[in-house]
Coordinates of C-alpha atoms in Angstrom, one line a residue:
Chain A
X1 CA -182.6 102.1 -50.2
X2 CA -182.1 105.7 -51.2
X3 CA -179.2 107.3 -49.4
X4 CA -180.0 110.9 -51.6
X5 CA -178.8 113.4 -49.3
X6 CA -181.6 116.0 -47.4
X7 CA -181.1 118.7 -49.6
X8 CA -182.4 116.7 -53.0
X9 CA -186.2 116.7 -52.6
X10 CA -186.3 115.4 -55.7
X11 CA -184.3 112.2 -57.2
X12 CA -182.2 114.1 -59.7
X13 CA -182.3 111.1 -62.5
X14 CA -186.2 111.5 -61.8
X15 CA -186.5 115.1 -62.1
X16 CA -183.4 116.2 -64.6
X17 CA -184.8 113.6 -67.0
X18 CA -185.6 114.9 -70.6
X19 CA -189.6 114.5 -71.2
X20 CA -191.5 114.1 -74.7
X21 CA -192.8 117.7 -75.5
X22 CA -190.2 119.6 -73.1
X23 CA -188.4 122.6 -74.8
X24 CA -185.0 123.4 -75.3
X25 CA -186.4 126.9 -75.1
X26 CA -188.1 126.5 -71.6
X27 CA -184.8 125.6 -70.0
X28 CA -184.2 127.9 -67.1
X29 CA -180.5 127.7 -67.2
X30 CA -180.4 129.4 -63.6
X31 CA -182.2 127.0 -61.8
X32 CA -181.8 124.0 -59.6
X33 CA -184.5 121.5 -59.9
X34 CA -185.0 119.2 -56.7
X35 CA -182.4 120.7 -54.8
X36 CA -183.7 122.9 -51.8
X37 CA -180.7 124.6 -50.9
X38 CA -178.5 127.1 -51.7
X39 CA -174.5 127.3 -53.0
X40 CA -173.3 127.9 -49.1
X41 CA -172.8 124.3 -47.6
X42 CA -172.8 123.0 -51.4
X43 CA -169.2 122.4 -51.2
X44 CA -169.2 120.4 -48.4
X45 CA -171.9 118.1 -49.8
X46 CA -170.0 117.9 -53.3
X47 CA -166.8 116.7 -51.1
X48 CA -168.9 114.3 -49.7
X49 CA -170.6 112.7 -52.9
X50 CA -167.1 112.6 -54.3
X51 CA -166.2 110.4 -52.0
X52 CA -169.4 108.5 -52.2
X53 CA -168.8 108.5 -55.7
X54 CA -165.3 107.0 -55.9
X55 CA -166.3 104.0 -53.5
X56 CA -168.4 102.9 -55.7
X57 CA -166.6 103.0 -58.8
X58 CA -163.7 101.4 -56.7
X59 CA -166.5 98.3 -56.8
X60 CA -166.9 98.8 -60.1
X61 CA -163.8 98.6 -61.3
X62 CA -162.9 95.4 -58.6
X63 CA -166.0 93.5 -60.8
X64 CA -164.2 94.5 -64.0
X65 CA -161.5 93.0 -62.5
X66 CA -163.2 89.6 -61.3
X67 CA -164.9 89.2 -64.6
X68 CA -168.1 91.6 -64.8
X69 CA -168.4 93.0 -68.1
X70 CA -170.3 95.9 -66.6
X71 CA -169.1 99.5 -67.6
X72 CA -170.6 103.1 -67.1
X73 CA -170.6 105.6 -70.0
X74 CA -170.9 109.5 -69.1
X75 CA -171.4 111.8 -72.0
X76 CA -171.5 115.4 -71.3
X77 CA -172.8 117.4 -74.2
X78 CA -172.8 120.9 -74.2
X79 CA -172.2 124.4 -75.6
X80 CA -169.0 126.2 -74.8
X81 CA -168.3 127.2 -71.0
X82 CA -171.6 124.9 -70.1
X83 CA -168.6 123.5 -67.7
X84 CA -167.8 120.1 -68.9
X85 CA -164.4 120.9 -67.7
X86 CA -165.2 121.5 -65.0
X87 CA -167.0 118.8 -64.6
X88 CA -164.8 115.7 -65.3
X89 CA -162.5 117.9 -62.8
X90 CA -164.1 118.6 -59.9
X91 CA -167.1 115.2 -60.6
X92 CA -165.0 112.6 -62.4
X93 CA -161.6 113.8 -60.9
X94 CA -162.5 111.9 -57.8
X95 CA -162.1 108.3 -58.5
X96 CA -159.5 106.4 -59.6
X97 CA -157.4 107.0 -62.6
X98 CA -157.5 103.6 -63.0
X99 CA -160.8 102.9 -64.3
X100 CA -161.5 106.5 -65.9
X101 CA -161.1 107.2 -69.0
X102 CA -161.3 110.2 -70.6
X103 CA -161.6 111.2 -74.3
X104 CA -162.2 114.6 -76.0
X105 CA -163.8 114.5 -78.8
X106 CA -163.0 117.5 -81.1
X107 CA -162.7 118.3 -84.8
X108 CA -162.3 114.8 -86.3
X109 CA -158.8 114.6 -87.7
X110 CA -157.7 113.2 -91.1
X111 CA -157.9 109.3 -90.1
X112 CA -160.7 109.9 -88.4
X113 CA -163.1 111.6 -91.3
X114 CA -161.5 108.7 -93.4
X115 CA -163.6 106.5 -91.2
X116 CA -167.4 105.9 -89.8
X117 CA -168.2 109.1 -87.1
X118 CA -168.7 106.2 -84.9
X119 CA -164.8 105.1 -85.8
X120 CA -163.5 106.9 -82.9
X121 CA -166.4 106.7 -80.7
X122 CA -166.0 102.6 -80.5
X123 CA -162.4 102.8 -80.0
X124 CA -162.9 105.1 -76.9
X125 CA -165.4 102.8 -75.4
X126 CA -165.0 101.9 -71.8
X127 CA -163.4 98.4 -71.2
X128 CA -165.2 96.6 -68.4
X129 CA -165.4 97.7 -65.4
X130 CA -164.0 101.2 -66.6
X131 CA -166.1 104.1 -66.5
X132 CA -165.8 105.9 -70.2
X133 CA -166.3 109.9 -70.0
X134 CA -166.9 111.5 -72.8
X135 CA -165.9 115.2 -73.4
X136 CA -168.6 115.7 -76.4
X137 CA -169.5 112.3 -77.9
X138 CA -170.8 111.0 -81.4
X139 CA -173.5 113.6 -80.6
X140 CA -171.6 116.6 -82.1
X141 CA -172.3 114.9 -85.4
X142 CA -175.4 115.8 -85.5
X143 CA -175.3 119.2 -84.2
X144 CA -172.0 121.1 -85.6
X145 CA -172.9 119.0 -88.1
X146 CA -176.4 120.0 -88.5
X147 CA -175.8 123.7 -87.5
X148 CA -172.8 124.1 -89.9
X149 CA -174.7 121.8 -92.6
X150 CA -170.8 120.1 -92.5
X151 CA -172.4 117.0 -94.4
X152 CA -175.4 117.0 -96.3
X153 CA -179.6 116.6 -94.6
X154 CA -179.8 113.4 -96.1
X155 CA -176.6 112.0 -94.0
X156 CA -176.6 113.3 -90.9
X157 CA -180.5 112.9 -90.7
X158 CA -180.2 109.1 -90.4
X159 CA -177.8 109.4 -87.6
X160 CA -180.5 109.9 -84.9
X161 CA -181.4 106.1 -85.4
X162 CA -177.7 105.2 -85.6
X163 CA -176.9 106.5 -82.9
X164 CA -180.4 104.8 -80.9
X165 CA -179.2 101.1 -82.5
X166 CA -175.7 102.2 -81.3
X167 CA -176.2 102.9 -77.7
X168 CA -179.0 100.0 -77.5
X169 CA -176.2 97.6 -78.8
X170 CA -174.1 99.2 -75.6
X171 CA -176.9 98.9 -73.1
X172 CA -177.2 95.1 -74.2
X173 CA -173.7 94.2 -73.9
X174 CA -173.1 96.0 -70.3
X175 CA -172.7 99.6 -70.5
X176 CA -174.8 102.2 -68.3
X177 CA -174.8 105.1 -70.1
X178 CA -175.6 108.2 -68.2
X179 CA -175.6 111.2 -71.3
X180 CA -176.4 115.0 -69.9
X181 CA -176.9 118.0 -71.9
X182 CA -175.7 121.0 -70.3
X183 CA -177.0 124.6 -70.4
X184 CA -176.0 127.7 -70.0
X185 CA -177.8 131.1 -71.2
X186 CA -176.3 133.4 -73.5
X187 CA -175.5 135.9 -70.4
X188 CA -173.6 133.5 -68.0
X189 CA -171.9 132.2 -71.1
X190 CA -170.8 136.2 -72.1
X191 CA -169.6 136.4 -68.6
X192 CA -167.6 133.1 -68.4
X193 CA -166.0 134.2 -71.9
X194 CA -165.3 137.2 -70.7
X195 CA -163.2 135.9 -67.3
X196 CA -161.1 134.0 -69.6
X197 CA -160.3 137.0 -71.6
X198 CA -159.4 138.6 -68.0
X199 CA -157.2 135.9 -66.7
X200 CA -154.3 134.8 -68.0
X201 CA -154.5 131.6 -66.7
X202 CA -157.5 131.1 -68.2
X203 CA -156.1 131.8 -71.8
X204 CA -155.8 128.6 -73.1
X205 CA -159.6 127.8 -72.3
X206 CA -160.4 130.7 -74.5
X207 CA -161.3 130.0 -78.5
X208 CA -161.8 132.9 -80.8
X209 CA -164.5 130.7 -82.7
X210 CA -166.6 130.0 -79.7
X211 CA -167.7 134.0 -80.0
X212 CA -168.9 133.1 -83.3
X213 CA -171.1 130.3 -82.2
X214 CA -172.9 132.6 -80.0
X215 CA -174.5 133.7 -82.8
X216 CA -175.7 130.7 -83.5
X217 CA -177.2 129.6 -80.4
X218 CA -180.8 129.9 -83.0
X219 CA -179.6 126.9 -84.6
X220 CA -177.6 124.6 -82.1
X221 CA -181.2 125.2 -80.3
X222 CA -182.9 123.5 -83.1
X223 CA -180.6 120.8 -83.2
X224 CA -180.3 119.9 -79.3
X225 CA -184.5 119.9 -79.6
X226 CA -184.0 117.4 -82.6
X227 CA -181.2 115.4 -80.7
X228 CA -183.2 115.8 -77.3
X229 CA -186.6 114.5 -79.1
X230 CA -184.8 112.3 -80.8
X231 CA -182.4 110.3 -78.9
X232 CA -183.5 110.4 -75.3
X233 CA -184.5 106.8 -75.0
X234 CA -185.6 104.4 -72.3
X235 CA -182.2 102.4 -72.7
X236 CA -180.4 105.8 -72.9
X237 CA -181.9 109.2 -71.3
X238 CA -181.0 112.8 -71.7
X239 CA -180.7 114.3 -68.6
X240 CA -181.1 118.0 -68.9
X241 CA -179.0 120.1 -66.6
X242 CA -179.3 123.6 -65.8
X243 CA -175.6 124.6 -65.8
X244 CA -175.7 128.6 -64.9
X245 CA -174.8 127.4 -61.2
X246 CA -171.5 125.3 -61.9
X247 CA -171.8 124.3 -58.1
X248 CA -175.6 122.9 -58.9
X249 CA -174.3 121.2 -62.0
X250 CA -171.3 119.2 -60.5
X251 CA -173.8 118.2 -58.0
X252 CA -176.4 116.8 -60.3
X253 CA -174.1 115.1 -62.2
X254 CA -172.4 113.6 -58.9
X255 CA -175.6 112.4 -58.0
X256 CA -176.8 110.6 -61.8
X257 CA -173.0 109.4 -61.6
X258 CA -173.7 107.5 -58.2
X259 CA -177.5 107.4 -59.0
X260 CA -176.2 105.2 -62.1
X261 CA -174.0 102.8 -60.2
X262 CA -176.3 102.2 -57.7
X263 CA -178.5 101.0 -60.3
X264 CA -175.5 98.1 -60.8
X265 CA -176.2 96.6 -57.6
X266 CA -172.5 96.2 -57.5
X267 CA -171.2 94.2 -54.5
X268 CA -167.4 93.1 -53.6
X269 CA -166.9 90.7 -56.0
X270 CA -166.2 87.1 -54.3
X271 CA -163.0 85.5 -53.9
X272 CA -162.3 82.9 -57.6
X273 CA -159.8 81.1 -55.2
X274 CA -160.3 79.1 -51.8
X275 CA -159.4 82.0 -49.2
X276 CA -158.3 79.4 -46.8
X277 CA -156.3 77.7 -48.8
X278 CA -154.7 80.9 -50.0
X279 CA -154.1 81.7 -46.4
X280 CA -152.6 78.5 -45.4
X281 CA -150.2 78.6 -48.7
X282 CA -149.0 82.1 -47.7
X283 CA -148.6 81.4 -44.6
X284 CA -146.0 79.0 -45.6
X285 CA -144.6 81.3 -48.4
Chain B
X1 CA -136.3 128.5 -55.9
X2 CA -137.9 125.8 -54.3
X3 CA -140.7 125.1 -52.6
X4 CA -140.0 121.2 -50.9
X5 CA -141.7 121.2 -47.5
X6 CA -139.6 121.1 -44.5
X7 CA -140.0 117.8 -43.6
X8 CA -138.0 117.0 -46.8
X9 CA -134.2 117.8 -45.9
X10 CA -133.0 116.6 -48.8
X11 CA -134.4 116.1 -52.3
X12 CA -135.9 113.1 -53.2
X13 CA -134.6 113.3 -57.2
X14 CA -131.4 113.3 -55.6
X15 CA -131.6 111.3 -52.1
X16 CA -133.4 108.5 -54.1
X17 CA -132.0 108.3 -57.5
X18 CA -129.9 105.3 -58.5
X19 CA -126.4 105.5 -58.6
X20 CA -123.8 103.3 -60.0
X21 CA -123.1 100.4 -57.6
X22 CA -126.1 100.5 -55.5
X23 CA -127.2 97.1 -55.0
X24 CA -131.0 95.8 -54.2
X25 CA -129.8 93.6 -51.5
X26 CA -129.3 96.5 -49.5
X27 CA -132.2 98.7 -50.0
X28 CA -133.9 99.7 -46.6
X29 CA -137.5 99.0 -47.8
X30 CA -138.9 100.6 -44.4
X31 CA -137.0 103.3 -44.2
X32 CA -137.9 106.9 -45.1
X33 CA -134.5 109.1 -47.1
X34 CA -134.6 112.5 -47.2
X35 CA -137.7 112.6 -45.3
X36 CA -137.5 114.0 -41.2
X37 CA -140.8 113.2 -40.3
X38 CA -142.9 110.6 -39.4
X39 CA -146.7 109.5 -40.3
X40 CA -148.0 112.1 -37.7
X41 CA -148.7 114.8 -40.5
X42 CA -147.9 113.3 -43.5
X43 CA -151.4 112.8 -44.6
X44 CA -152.2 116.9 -44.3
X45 CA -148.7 117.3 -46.5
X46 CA -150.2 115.0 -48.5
X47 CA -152.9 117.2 -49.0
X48 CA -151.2 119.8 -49.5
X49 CA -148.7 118.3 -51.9
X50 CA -151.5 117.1 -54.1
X51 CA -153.2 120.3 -54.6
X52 CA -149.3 121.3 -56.0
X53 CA -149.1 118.5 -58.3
X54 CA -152.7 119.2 -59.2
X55 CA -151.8 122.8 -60.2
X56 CA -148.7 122.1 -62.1
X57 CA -150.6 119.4 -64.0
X58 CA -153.2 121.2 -65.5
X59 CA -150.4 124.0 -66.5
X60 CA -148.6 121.3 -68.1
X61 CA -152.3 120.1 -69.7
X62 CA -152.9 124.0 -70.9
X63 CA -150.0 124.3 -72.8
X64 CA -150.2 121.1 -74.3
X65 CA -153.8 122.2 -75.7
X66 CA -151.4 125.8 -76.8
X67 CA -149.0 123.7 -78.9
X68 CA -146.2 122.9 -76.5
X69 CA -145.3 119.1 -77.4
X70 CA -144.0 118.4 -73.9
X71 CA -145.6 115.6 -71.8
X72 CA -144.7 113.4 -68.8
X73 CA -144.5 109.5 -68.2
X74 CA -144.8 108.1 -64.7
X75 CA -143.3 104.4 -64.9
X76 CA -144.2 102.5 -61.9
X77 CA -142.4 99.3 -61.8
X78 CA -142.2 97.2 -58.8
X79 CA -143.4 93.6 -57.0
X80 CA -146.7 92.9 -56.0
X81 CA -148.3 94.6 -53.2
X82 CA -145.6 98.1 -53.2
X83 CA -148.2 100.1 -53.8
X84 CA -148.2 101.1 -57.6
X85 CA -152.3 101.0 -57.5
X86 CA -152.4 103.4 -54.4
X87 CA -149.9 105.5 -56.2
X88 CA -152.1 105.8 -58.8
X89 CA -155.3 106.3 -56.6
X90 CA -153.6 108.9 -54.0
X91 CA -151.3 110.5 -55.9
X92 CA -151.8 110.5 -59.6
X93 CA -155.6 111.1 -58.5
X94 CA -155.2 114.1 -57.6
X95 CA -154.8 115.2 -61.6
X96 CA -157.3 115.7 -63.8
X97 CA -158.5 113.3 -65.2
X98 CA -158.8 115.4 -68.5
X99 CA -154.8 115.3 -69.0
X100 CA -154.0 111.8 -67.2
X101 CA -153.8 108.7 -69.2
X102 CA -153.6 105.4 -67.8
X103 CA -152.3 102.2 -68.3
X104 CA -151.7 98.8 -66.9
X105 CA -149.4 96.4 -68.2
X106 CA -150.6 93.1 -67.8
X107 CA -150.2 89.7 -69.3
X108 CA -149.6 90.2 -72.8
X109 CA -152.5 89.5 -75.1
X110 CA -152.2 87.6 -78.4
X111 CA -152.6 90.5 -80.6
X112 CA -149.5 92.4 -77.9
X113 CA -147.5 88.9 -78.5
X114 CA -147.9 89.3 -82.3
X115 CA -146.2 92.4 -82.3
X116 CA -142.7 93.9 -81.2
X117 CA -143.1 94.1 -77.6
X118 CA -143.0 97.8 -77.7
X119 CA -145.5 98.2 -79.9
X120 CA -148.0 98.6 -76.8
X121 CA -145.9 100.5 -74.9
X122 CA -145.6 102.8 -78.1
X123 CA -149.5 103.0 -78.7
X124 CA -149.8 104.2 -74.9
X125 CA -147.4 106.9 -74.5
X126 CA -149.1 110.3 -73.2
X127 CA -149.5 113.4 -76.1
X128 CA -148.8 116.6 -75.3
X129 CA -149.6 118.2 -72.6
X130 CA -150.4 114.9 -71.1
X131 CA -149.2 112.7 -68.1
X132 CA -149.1 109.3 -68.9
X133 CA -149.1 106.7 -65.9
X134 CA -147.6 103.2 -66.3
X135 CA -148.5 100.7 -63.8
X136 CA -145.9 98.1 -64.7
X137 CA -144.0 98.7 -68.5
X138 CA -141.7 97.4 -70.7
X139 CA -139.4 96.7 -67.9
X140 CA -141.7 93.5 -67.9
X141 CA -140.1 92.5 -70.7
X142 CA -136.7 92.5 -68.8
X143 CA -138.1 91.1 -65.6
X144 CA -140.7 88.9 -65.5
X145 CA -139.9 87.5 -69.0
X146 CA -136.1 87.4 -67.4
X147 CA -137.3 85.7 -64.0
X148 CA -139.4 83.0 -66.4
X149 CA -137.4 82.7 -69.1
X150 CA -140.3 83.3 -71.4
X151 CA -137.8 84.2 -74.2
X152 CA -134.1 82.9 -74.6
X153 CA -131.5 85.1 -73.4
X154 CA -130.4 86.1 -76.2
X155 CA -133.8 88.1 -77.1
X156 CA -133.9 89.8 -73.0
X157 CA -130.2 90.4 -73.4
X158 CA -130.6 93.1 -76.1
X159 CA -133.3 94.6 -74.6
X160 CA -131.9 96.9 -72.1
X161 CA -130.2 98.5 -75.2
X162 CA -133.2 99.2 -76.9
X163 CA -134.9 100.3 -74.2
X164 CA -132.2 102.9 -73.1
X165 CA -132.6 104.1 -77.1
X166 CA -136.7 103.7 -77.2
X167 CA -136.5 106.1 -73.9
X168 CA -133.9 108.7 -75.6
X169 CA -135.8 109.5 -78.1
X170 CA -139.1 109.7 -75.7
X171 CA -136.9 112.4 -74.1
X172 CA -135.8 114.2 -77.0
X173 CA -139.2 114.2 -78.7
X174 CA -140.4 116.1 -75.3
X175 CA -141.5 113.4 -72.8
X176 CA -140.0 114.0 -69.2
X177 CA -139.8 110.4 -67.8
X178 CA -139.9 109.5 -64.0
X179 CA -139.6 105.7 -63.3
X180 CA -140.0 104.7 -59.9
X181 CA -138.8 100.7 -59.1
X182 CA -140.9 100.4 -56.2
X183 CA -139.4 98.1 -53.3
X184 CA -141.1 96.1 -50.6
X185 CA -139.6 93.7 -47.8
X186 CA -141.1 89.9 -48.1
X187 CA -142.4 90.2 -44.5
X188 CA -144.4 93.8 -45.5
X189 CA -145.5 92.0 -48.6
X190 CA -146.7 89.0 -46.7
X191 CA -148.7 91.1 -44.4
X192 CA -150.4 93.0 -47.4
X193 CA -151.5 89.8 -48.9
X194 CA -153.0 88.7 -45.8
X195 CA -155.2 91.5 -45.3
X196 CA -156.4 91.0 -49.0
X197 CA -157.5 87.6 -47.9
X198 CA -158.7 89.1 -44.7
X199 CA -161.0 91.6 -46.1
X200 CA -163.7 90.2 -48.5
X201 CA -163.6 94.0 -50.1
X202 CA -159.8 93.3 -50.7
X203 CA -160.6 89.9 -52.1
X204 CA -160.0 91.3 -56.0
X205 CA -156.8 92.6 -55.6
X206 CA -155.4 89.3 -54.6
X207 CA -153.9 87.0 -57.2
X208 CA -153.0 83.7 -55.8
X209 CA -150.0 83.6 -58.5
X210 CA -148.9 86.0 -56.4
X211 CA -147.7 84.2 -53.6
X212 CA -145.9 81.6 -56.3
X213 CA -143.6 84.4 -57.3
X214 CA -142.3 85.3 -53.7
X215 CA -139.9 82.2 -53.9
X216 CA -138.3 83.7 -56.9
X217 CA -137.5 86.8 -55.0
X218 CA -133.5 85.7 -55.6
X219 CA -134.2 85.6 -59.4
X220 CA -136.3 88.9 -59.3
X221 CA -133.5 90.6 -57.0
X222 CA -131.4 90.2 -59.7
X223 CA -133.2 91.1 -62.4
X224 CA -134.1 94.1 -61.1
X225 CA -130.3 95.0 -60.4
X226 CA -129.6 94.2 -64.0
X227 CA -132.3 96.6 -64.9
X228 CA -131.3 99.0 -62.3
X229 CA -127.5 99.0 -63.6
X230 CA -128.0 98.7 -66.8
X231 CA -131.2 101.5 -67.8
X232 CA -130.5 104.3 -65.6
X233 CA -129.5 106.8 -68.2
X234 CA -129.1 110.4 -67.1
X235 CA -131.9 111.5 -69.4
X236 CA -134.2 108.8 -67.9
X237 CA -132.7 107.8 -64.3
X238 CA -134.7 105.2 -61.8
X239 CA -136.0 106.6 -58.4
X240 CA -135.4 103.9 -55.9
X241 CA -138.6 103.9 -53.4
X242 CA -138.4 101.9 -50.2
X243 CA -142.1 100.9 -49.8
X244 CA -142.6 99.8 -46.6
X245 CA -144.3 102.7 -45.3
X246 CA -147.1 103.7 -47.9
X247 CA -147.2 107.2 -46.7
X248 CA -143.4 107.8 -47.5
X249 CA -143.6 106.1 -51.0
X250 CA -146.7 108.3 -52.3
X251 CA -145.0 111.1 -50.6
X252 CA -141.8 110.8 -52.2
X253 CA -143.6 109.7 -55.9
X254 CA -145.1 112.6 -55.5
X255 CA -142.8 114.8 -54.7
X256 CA -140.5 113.3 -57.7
X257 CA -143.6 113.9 -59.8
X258 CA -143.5 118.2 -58.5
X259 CA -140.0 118.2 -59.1
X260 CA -140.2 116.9 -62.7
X261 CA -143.1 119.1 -63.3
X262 CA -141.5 122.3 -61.9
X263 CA -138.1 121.2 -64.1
X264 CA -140.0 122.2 -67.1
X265 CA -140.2 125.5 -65.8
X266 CA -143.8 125.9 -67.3
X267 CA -145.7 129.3 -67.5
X268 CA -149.6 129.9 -68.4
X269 CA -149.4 130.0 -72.2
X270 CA -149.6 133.2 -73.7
X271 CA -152.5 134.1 -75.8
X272 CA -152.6 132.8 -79.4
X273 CA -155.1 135.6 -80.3
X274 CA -155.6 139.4 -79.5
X275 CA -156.9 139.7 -76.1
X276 CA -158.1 143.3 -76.6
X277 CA -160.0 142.7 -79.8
X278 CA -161.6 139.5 -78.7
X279 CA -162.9 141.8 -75.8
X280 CA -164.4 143.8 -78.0
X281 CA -166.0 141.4 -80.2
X282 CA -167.2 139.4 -77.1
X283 CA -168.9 142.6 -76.2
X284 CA -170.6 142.7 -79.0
X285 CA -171.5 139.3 -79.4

């Protein structure tokens, strides 16, 4: 039983969900596909999914706990400002930091170039029960990659399957992974630089190389088509999410998160111990 | 200048901080220091308080990404059912999840045994910019290893020592420490473990060791005087926090939390790179 809230006509893991033949060039950044409503009254709703949210990765966490080796895997890929963030602030930031964790995945240092890319991807995997969010993933290594041709064609062109016998091997042993690609359009991305440059507490958000990639955006398009046509499996789908409205994004994501861990059937896990007997023990204690 | 709410008249870094002398035996688990108020409100200051933290956190997280190597560790240390997990949920939650790092301290496993026992301490502390949360710590190692004599005195008896000179040099490397021993009354502690085994969605937080270790309450009492007395430092003092009431603890832990925070006296971080001629090439871009 669905409890999708009115204003989602559509389901979003139904409707976000990256087709065979769609075009990283077709993406209208500035929509919001299956939602029928506006931003006013979006905040309420997001409040509300947060909290639907956390419940249920409360349950997931209690059947790491108990023994499930269940875990849920959110990677959020995405070109600069897309609001990843934002994101793991406003989405993720409402459960419990006890069964979140959160890696950033950035320019590979030293010991980590001195390994497999998929070194530190492993290390940062979810335990059970945990739910794993990935702030770019194993995915940039085959789109900097590509786009700044940091390692050769005939290396990073393998990866694709890599990464496909990688995530199946995750799906197999327990992990949901939920993996959205988030865009923005060149002008919303122009005007979310250009805030940062106006605000200084948005300073430290702001990257002198990120104005440089802009002029790139050719390229990285070529390489999310390859990764989109590429990776977006029935084990693991690309969810494609149309990030010029951050309050539309947060609520797509919301709803994949919970969407996902519906899909768990996750109950309370039951008591290992004899409740009575527990009772009657500490009654005594 | 301050900003402690009203209902505080006195500052919990200093109402609740450990002094010489103070003994366990007469801690007043239910009652509520420094605080004027009662639960009527607590939960909108709460709220509000939150949102504080939430704000000085992600300052802390911005200039940790702008090269300050300052960080924060939260060490919650305390008997079963005080409330370290809804400290973590209703307090610490209210971060982001970007710049929190969690960890629990549990049973050591073989690998943890094989190695110095604050190896995995060590491997958990927070990086810059981060707030790293410990739910239970190497205090295990001087009280539940104490209580059960797991090692020979003569291995716990040292310890204190080298935790007092593990901590220093946390301190002087940047970390800001805040270690909360969390106190509950047996009776309080009784009725929390009854509801667990009242409410099937409670069932997983209840560990029927648990009750075993409530008839070595005399044994723990004086451990954790030993550990009181003996690693309250001035760089890293212990917050005392009577439990009883949930609302004051994660009030006060919260406030302590605010009050380290706003000790570091942290600004936005200034620009690393010209604003003006970033405008301009944005512009252009």
């Amino acid at each position: 039983m669905s409890d999708l809230p009115a204003q989602w006509t559509h389901e979003p893991r139904k409707v976000l969900r990256f087709n065979p033949g769609d075009k990283v060039a077709d993406i209208d950044t500035d929509s919001s596909p299956g939602y029928s409503d506006g931003k006013d009254g979006s905040e309420e709703l997001q409040d509300e999914r947060n909290e639907r949210f956390a419940g249920l990765q409360e349950m997931l966490y209690a059947n790491g706990r108990a023994g499930d080796r269940r875990s849920l895997l959110l990677v959020l890929q995405g070109m600069d400002t897309a609001g990843k963030g934002g994101t793991v602030k406003h989405v993720v930031g409402a459960g419990n930091p006890q069964g979140i964790h959160y890696t950033s995945f950035g320019v590979p240092t030293e010991e980590e170039r001195a390994h497999h890319y998929l070194w530190r991807i492993r290390k940062a995997l979810p335990a059970a029960g945990d739910i794993g969010v990935f702030d770019r993933s194993h995915y940039e290594d085959v789109l900097v990659v590509r786009v700044h041709e940091l390692v050769p064609r005939d290396v990073w062109e393998p990866r694709y399957d890599e990464i496909n016998a990688f995530e199946k091997e995750l799906v197999d042993s327990g992990t949901t992974i939920v993996k959205c690609a988030m865009f923005v359009s060149l002008d919303e991305q122009k005007r979310r630089l250009s805030e940062r440059l106006e605000r200084p507490d948005k300073y430290w958000k702001y990257n002198p190389g990120d104005v440089a990639e802009r002029k790139l955006w050719p390229a990285y398009q070529e390489a999310y088509q390859a990764m989109l046509d590429r990776t977006s499996t029935d084990y693991a789908p690309w969810f494609v999410i149309p990030c010029d409205k951050k309050w539309y994004s947060r609520l797509a994501i919301n709803e994949l998160l919970i969407e996902a861990l519906k899909g768990m059937k996750l109950e309370w896990p039951p008591a290992d111990f004899d409740v009575e007997a527990e009772k009657k023990k500490l009654a005594e204690a």
